[in-house]
C-alpha positions in Angstrom: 0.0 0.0 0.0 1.2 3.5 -1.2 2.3 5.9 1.9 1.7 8.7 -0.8 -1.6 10.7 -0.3 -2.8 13.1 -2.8 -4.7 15.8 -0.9 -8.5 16.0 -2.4 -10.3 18.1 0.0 -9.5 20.9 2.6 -11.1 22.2 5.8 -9.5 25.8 6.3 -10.0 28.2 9.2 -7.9 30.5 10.3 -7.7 33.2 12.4 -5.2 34.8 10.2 -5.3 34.9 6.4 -1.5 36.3 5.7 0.1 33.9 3.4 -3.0 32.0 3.1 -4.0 33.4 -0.8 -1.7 31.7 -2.5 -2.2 28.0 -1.2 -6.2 28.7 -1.5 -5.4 29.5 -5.5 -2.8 26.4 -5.8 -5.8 24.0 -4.2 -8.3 25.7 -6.3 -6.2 25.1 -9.3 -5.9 21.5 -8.4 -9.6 20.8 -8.4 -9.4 20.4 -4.2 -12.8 20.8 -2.6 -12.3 23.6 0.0 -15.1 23.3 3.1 -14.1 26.7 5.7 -16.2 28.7 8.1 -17.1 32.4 9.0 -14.3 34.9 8.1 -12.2 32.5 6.4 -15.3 31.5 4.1 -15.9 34.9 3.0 -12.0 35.2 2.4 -12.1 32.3 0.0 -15.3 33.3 -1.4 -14.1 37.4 -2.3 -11.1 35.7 -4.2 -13.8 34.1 -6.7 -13.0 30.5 -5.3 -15.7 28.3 -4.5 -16.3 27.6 -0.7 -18.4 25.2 1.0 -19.3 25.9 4.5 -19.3 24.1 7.2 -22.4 24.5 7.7 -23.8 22.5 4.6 -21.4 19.6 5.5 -23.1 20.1 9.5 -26.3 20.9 8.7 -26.1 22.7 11.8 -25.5 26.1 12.0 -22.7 27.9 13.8 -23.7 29.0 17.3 -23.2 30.4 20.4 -21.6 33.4 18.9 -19.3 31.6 16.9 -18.1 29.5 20.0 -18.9 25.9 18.5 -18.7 25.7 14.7 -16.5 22.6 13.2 -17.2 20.6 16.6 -19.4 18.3 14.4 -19.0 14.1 14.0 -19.2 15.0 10.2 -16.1 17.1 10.6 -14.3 15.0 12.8 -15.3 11.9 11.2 -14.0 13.3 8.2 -10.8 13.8 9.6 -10.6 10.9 12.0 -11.3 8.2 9.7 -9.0 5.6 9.1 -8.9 4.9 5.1 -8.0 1.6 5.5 -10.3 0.0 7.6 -13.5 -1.3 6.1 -15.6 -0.4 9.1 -14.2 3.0 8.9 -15.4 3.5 5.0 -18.8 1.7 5.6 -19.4 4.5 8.6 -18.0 7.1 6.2 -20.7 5.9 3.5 -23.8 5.5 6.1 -23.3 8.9 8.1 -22.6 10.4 4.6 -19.5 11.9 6.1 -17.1 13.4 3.5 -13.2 12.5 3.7 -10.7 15.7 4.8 -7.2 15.1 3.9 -5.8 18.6 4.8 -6.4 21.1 7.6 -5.2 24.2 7.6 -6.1 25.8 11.1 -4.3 28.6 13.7 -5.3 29.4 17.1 -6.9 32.3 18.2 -4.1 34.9 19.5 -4.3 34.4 23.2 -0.7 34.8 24.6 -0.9 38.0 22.1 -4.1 39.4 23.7 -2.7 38.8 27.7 0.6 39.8 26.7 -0.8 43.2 25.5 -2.2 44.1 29.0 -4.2 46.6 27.3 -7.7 47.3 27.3 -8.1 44.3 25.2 -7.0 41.7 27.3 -9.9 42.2 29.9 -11.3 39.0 31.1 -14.1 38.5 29.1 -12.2 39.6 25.8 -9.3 37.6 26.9 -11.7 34.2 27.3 -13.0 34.4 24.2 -9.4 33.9 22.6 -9.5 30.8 24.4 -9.5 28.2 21.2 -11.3 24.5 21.5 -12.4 23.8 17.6 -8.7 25.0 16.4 -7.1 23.0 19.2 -9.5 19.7 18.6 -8.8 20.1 14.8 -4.7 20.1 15.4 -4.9 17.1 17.6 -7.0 15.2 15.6 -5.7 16.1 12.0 -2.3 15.4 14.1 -3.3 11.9 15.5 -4.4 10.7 12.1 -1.2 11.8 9.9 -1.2 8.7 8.5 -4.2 10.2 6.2 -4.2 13.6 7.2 -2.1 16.5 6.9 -2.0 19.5 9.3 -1.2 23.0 9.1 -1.1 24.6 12.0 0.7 27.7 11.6 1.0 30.3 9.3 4.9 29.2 10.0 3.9 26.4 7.8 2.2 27.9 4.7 5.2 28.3 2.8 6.3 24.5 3.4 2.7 23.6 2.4 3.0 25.7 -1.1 6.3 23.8 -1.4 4.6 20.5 -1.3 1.1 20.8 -3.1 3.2 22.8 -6.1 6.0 21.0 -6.6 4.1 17.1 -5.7 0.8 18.0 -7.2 -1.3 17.7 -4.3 1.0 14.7 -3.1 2.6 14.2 0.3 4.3 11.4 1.5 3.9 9.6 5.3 7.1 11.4 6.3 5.9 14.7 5.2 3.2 14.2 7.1 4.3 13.1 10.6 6.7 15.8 10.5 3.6 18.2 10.0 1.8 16.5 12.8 4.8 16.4 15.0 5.3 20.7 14.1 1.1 20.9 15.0 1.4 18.4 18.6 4.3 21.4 19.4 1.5 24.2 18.7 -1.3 22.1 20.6 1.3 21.9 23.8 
């Protein structure tokens, strides 16, 4: 069995989009289905590429002011799934879950918001920058590198670019751990 994966789908959301344009483009242009949420959508969407949000894979909206969005079974199935493992596929198939091979996702800019002690690292402000979906997405796009890959830092994007332009989508197991090791170093 190949240890290549060729990278067919996308769930991106970032906090921020610097250096993010070009990869969307290089996906786009290789016919990779991109799946985002909220103010990464509308990035996507205002370069003329198509989007389809979360919320159609979900069919759940996002709520709680934007608290709970990709914390879905269909997103983390989609991501989870191990793509050799016939119970696995079967599940995939009856919960009509589709596959994710690449997540590109940053954290909300906590350290950045207490270090500031400004006026907008008050409590409440400073909670909110608290991140659960972007953290669950690393660690499980991270535990699954054997079919996923994981971007979890803008650090990354060039690296990514590297790959997908000069592999064609492509990345190999190795490329991948090291990806997944570089995201369980952002999760800690």
């Amino acid at each position: 069995m190949s240890t290549t994966k060729t990278i067919k789908s996308a769930l991106i959301s970032v906090f921020s989009k610097d250096g993010l344009e070009p990869i969307v483009r290089k996906l786009h242009e290789q016919n990779v289905t991109l799946y985002s949420t909220g103010g990464t959508e509308e990035f996507i969407k205002n370069l003329g590429i198509p989007v389809v949000p979360v919320e159609e894979v979900t069919s759940f909206p996002e709520i709680l002011g934007g608290r709970v969005k990709t914390l879905h079974p269909k997103i983390f199935g989609g991501i989870l799934n191990r793509q050799d493992n016939a119970s696995d596929i079967a599940e995939m198939k009856d919960f009509e879950i589709p596959q994710i091979d690449l997540v590109i996702v940053d954290l909300y800019p906590f350290e950045k918001t207490v270090a500031s002690g400004a006026s907008e690292a008050d409590e409440p402000t400073t909670i909110e920058k608290i991140d659960i979906g972007g953290i669950s997405l690393i660690r499980a796009t991270a535990k699954n590198f054997k079919d996923t890959v994981i971007v979890a830092s803008v650090n990354e994007y060039a690296y990514l670019l590297e790959l997908i332009s000069t592999q064609n989508g492509e990345t190999t197991l190795e490329q991948r751990r090291s990806l997944a090791t570089k995201a369980f170093n952002t999760s800690s």
